[in-house]
mmCIF file of C-alpha atoms and ligand atoms in Angstrom:
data_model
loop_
_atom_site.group_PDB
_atom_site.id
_atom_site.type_symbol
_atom_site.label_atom_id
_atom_site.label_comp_id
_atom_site.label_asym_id
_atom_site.label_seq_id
_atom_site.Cartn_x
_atom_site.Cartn_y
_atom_site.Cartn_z
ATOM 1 C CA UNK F 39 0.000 0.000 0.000
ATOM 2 C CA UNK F 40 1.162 3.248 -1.041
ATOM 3 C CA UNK F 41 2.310 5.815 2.165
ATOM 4 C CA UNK F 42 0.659 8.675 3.275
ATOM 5 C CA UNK F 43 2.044 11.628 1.866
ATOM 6 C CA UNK F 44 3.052 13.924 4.978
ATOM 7 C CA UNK F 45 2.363 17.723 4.051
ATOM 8 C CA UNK F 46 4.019 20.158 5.589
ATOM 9 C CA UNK F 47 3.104 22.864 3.896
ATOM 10 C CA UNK F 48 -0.605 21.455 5.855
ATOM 11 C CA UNK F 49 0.914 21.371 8.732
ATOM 12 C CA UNK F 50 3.012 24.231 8.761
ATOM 13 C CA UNK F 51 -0.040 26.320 7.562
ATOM 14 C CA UNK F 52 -1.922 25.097 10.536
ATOM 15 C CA UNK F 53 0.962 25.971 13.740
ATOM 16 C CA UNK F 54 1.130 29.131 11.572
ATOM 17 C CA UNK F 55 -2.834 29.514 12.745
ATOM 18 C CA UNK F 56 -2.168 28.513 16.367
ATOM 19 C CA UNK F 57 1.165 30.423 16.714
ATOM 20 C CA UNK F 58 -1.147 33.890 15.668
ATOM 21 C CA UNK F 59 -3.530 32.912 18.450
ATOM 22 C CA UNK F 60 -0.986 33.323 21.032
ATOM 23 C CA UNK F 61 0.701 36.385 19.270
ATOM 24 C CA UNK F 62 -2.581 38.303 19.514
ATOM 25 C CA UNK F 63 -3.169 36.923 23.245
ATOM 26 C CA UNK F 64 0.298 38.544 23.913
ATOM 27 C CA UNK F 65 -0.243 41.521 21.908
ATOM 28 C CA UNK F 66 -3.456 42.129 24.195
ATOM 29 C CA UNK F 67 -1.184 42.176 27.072
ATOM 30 C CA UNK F 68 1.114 44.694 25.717
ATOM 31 C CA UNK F 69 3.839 42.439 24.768
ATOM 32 C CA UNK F 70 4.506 41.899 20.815
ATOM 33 C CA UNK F 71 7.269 39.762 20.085
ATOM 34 C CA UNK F 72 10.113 40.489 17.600
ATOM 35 C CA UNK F 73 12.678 38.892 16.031
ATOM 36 C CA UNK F 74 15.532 40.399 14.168
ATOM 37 C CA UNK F 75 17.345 39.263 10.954
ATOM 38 C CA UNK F 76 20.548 39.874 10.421
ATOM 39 C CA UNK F 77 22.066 39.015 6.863
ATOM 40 C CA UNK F 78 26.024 39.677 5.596
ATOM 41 C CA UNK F 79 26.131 40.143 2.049
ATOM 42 C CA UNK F 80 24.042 39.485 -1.105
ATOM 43 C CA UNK F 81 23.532 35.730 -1.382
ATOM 44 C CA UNK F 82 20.287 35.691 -3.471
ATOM 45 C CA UNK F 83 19.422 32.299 -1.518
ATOM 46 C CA UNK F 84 20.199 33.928 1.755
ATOM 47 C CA UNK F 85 18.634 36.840 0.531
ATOM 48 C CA UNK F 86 15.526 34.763 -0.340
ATOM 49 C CA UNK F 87 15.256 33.167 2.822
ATOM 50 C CA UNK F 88 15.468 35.776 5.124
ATOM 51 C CA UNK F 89 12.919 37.967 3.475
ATOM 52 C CA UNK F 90 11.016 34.431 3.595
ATOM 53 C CA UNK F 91 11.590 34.373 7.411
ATOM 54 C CA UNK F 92 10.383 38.243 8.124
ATOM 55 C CA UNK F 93 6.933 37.660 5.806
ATOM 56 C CA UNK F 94 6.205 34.570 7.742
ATOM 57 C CA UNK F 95 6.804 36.982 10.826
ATOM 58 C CA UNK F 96 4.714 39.781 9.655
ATOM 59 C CA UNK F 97 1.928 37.560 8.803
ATOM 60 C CA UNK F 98 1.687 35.623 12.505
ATOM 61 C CA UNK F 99 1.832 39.649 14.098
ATOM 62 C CA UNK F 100 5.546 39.264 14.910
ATOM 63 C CA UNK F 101 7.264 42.601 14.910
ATOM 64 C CA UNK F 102 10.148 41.682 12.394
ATOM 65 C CA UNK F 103 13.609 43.362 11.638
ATOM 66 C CA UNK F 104 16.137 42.796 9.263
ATOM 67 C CA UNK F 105 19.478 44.375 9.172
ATOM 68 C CA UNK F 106 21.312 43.756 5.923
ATOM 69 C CA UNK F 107 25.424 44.176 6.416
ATOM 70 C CA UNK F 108 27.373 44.666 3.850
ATOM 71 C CA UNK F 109 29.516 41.657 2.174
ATOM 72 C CA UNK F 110 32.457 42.952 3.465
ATOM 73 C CA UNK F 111 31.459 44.032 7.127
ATOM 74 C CA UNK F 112 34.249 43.025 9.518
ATOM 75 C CA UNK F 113 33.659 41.067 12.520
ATOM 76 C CA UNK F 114 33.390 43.539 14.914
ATOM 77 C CA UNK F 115 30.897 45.245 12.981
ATOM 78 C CA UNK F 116 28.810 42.039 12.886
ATOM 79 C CA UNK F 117 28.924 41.239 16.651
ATOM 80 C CA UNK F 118 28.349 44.934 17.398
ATOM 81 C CA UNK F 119 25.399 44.807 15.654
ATOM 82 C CA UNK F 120 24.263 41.852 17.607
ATOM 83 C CA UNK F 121 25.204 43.546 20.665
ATOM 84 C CA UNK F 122 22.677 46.148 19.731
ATOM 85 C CA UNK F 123 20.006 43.491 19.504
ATOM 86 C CA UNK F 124 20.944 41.698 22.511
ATOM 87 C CA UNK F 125 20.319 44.838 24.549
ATOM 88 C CA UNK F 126 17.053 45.590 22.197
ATOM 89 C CA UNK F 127 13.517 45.100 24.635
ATOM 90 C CA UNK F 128 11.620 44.898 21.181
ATOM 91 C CA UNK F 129 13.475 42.152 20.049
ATOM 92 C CA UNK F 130 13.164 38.378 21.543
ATOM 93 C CA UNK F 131 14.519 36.403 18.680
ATOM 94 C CA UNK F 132 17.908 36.631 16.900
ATOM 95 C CA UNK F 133 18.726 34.845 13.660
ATOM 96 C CA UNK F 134 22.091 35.598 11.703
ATOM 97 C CA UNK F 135 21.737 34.400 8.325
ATOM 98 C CA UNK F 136 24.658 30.916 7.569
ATOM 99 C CA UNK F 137 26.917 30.912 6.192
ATOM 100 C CA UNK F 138 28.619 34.112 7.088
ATOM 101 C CA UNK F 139 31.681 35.499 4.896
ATOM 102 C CA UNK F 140 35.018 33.682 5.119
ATOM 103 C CA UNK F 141 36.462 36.680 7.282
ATOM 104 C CA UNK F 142 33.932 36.152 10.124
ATOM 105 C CA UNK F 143 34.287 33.565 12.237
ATOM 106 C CA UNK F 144 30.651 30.974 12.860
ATOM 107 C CA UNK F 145 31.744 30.317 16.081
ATOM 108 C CA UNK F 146 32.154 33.828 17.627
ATOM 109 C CA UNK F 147 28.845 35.153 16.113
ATOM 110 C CA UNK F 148 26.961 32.012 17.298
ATOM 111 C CA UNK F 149 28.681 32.843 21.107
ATOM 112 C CA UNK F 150 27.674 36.474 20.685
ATOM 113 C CA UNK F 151 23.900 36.074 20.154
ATOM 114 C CA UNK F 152 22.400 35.752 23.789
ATOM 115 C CA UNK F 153 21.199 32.305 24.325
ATOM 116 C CA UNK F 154 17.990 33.538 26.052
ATOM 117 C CA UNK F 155 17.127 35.637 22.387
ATOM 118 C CA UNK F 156 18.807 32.661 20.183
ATOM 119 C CA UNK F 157 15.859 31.112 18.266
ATOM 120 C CA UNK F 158 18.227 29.119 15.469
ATOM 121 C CA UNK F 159 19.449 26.923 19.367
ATOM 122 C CA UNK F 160 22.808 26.951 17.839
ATOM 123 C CA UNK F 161 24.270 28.541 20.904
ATOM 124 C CA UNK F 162 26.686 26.102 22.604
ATOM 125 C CA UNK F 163 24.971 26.435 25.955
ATOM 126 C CA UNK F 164 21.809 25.722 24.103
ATOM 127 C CA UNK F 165 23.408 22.799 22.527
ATOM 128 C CA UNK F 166 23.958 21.710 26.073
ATOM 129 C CA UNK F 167 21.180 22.323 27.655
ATOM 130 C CA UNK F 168 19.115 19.735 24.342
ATOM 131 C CA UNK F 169 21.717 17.491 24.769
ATOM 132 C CA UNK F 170 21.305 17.128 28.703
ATOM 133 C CA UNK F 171 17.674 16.810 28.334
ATOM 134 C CA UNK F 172 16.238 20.455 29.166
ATOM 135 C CA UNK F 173 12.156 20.830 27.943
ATOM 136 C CA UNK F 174 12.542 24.956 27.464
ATOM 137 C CA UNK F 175 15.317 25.413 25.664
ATOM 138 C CA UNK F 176 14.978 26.868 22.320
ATOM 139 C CA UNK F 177 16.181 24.250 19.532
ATOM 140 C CA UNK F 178 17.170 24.132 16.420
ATOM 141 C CA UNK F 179 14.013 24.911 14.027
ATOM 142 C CA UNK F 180 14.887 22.331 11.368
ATOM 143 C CA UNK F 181 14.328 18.934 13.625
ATOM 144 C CA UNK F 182 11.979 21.041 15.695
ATOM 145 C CA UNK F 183 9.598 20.443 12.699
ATOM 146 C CA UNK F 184 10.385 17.368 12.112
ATOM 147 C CA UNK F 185 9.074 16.308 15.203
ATOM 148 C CA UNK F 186 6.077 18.262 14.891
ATOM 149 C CA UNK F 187 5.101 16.813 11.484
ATOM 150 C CA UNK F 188 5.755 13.324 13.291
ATOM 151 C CA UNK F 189 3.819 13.561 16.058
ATOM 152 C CA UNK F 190 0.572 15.584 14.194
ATOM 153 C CA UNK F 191 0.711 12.797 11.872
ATOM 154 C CA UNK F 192 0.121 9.776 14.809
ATOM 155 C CA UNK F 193 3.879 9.149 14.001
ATOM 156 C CA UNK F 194 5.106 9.563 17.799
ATOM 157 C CA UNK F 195 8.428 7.968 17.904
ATOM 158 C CA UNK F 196 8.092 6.943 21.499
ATOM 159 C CA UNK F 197 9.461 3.213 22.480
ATOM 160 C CA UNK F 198 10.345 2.929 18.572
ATOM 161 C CA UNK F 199 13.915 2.748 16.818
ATOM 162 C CA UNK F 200 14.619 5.739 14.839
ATOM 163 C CA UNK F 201 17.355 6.379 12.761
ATOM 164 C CA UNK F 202 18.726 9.558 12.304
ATOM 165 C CA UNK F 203 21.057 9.780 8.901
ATOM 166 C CA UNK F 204 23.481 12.464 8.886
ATOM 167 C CA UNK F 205 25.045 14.007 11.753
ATOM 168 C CA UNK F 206 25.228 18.093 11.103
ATOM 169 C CA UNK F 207 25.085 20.633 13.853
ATOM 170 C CA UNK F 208 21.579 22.322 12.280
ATOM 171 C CA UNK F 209 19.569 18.638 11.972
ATOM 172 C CA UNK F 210 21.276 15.349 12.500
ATOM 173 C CA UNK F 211 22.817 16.195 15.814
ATOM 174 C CA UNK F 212 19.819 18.518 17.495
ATOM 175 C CA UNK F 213 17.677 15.504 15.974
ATOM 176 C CA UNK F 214 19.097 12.504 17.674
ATOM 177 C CA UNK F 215 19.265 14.759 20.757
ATOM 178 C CA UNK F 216 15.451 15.237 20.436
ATOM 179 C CA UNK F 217 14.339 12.179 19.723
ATOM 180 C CA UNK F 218 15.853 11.023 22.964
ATOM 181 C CA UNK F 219 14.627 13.241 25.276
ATOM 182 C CA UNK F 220 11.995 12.545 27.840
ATOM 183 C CA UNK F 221 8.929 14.418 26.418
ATOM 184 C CA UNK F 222 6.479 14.621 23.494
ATOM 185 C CA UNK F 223 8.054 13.657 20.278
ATOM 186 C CA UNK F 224 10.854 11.961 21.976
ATOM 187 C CA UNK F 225 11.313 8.668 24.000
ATOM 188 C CA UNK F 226 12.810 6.936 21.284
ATOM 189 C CA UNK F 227 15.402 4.427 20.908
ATOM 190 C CA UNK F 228 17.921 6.158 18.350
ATOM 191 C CA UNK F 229 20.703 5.104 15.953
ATOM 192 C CA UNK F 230 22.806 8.041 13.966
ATOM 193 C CA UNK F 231 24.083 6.761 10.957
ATOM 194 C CA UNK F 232 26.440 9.188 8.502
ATOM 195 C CA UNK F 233 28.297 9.092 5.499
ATOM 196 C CA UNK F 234 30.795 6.800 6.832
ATOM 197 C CA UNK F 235 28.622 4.289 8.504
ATOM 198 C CA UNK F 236 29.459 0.590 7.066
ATOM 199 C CA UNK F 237 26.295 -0.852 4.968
ATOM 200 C CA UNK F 238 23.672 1.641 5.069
ATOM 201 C CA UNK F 239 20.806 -0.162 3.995
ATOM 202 C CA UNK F 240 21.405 -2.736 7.285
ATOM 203 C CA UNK F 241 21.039 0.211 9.343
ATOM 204 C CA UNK F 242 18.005 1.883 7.959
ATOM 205 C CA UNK F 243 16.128 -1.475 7.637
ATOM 206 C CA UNK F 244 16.142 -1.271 11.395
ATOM 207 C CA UNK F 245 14.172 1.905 12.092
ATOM 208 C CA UNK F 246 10.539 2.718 12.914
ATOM 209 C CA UNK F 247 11.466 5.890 12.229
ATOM 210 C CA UNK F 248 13.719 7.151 9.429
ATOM 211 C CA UNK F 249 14.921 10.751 9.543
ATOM 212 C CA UNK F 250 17.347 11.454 6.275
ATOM 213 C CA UNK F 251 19.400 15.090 6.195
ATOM 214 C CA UNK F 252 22.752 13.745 4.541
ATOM 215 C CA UNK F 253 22.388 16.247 1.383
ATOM 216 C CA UNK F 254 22.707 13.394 -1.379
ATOM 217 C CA UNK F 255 20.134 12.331 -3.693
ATOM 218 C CA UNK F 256 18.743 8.868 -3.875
ATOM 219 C CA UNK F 257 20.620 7.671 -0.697
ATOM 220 C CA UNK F 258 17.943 5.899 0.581
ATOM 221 C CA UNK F 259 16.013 3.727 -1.833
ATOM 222 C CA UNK F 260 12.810 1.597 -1.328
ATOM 223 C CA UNK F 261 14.947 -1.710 -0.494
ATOM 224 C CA UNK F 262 16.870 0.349 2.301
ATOM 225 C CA UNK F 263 13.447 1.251 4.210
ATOM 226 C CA UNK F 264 11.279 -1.160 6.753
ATOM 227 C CA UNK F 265 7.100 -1.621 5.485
ATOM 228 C CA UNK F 266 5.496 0.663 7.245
ATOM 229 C CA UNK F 267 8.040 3.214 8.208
ATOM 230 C CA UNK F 268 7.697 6.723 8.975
ATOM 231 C CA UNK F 269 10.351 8.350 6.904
ATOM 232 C CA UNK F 270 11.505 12.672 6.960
ATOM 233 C CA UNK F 271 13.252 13.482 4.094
ATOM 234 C CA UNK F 272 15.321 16.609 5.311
ATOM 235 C CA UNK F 273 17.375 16.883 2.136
ATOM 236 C CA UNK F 274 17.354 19.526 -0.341
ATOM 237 C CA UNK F 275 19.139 19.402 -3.922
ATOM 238 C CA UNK F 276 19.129 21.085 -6.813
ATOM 239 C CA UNK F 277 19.526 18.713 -9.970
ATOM 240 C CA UNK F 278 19.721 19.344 -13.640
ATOM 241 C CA UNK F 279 16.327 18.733 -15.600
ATOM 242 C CA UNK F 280 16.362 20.495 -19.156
ATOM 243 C CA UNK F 281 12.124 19.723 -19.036
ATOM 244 C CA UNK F 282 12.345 22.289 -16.373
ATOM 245 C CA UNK F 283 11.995 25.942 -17.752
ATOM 246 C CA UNK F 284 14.901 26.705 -14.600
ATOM 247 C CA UNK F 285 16.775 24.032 -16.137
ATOM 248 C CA UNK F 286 17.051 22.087 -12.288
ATOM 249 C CA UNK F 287 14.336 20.672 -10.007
ATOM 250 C CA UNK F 288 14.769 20.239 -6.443
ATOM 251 C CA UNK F 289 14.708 16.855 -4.631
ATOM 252 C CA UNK F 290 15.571 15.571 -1.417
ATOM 253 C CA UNK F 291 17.750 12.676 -0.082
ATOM 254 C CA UNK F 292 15.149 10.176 -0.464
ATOM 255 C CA UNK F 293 13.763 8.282 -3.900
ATOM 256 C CA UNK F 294 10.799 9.233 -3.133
ATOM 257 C CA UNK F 295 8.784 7.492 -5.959
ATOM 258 C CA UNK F 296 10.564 4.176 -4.570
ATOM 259 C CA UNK F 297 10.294 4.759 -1.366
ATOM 260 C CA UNK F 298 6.670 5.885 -1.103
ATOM 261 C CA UNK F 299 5.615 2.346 -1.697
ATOM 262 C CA UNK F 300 7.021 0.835 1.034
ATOM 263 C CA UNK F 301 6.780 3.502 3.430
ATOM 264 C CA UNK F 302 3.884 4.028 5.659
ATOM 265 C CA UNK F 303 4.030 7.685 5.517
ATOM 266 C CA UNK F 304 6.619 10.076 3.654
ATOM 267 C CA UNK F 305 7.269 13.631 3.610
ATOM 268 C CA UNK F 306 7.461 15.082 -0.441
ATOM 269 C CA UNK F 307 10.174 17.326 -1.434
ATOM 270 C CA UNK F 308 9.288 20.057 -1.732
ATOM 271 C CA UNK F 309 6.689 20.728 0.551
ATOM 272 C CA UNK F 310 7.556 18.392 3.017
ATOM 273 C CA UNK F 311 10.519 19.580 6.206
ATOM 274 C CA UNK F 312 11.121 23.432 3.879
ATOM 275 C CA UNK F 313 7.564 24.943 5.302
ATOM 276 C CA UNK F 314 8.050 23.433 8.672
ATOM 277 C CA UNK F 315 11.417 25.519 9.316
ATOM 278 C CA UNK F 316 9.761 28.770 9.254
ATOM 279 C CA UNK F 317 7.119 27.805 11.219
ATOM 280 C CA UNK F 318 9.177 26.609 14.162
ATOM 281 C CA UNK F 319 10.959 29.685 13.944
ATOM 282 C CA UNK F 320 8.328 31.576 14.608
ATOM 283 C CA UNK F 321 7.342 29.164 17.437
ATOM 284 C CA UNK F 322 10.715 29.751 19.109
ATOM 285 C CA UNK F 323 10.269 33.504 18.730
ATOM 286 C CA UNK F 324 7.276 33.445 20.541
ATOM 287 C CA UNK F 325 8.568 31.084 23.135
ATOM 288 C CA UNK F 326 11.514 33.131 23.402
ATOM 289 C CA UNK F 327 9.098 36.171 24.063
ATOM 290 C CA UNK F 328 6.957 34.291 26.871
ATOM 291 C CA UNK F 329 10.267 32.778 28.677
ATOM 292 C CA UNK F 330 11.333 36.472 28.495
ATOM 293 C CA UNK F 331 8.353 37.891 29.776
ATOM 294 C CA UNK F 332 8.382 35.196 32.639
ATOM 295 C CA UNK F 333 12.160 35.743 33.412
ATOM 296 C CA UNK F 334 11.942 39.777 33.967
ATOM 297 C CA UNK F 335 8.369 39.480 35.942
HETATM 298 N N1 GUN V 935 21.285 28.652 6.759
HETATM 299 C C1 GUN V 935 20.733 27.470 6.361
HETATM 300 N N2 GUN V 935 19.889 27.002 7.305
HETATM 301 C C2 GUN V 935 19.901 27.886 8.308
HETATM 302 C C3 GUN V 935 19.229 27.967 9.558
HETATM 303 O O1 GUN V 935 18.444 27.093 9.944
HETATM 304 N N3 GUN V 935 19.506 29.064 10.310
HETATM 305 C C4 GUN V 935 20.385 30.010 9.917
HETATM 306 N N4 GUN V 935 20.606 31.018 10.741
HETATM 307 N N5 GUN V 935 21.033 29.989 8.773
HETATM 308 C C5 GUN V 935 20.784 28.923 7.973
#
């Protein structure tokens, strides 16, 4: 039997609903929450998803900022500037725009944001706190979603194996971390697999739950997948396809055409993880706001 097809545009479109309940509960109460933007340079994908990100803000009644640097800002400039919205009471959510410029160093701008305003949860003490189990930390917004889509779709990964491929900082890390933890969407039993992991397929036969963000098409293929798994496809690439008036198409990591019949439920590409990002970003702004709002009362 063919899977269910897992839409996340759906389901993003409906926290999107929710999350504007609570912004107009706050607003009421005199507290709107913002979140800032902060881009270096003109990467037209960058570009795109930032102005992306402050819509999606607008639209749920989030006051939204976004401060463009130039491509050649230094460093200092860059973590001044994030000083500023640190210290900012009408912001509650930071995001700076990755990559940043050669010159600039990740690691010092992801230290700089404060990890009370630091709605991306790439902030090593946020890191921390996910890894050691904390329920109100802010996490990454990526596996954040993923979780979401899981558990609105009677997917709950609790007491199942789930298999995480790919082990980045943004998804397969935060993932693993999340599907371990002792609360909603967690509870799992979890295996990380990577790029170097010694026969794949043996590995992903195993899981329950099958979470792919390796950034390689086709790596997992119908005969790698167990009947009746749930199955995330994080991955986005471009791939050439004259038919295509762009002249690419985007696909994830998963054959999805394969796949889907073996599968018992699949998330598309796109329209799948992509629309669930945003939305969880706006969740952790809001969060961000309320923790906040409890923290100075
Ligand atoms: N670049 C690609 N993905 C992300 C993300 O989730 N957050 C930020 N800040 N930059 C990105």
């Amino acid at each position: 039997m063919a899977a269910e097809i897992i839409s996340g545009k759906e389901i993003a479109a409906q926290v999107r609903a929710e999350l504007k309940d609570r912004v107009e509960e706050l607003t009421a109460e005199g507290l709107v929450p913002g979140l800032a933007t902060v881009i270096v340079g003109e990467d037209p994908a960058s570009q795109l998803y930032v102005g992306m990100k402050g819509r999606a803000a607008k639209e749920a009644g989030i006051y939204s900022r976004q401060v463009t640097l130039p491509a050649d800002a230094s460093e200092d400039e860059l973590l001044g500037t994030i000083e500023g919205l640190n210290a900012d009471p009408r912001i509650h959510g930071i995001l700076v725009q990755l990559p940043v410029p050669d010159h600039i160093e990740e690691g010092k701008v992801l230290l700089a944001i404060d990890p009370e305003k630091d709605v991306d949860g790439f902030h090593p003490i946020n890191v921390g706190r996910l890894s050691t189990g904390d329920l109100n930390v802010l996490v990454p917004c990526t596996p954040k979603g993923c979780i979401e889509m899981l558990l609105r779709t009677g997917n709950d990964p609790a007491g199942k194996h789930a298999v995480v491929v790919g082990r980045s900082n943004i998804v397969g890390r935060p993932m693993a971390s999340l599907l371990l933890r002792k609360a909603p969407g967690g509870n799992a039993t979890v295996t990380i697999a990577h790029s170097r992991t010694a026969d794949l397929g043996a590995v992903t036969r195993q899981a329950d739950v099958l979470v792919v963000a390796i950034g390689r098409p086709d790596t997992i293929t119908a005969d790698m997948v167990k009947p009746g798994a749930a199955v995330i496809d994080v991955g986005i690439n471009r791939i050439d396809d004259a038919s295509r008036e762009r002249g690419y198409r985007v696909v994830g990591d998963v054959d999805f055409e394969g796949v889907k019949e073996v599968a018992g439920a699949i998330t598309p590409v796109p329209g799948g993880v992509g629309p669930m990002t945003i939305a969880m970003l706006l969740s952790n702004t809001v969060q961000a706001a309320e923790n906040q709002r409890a923290a100075s009362s």
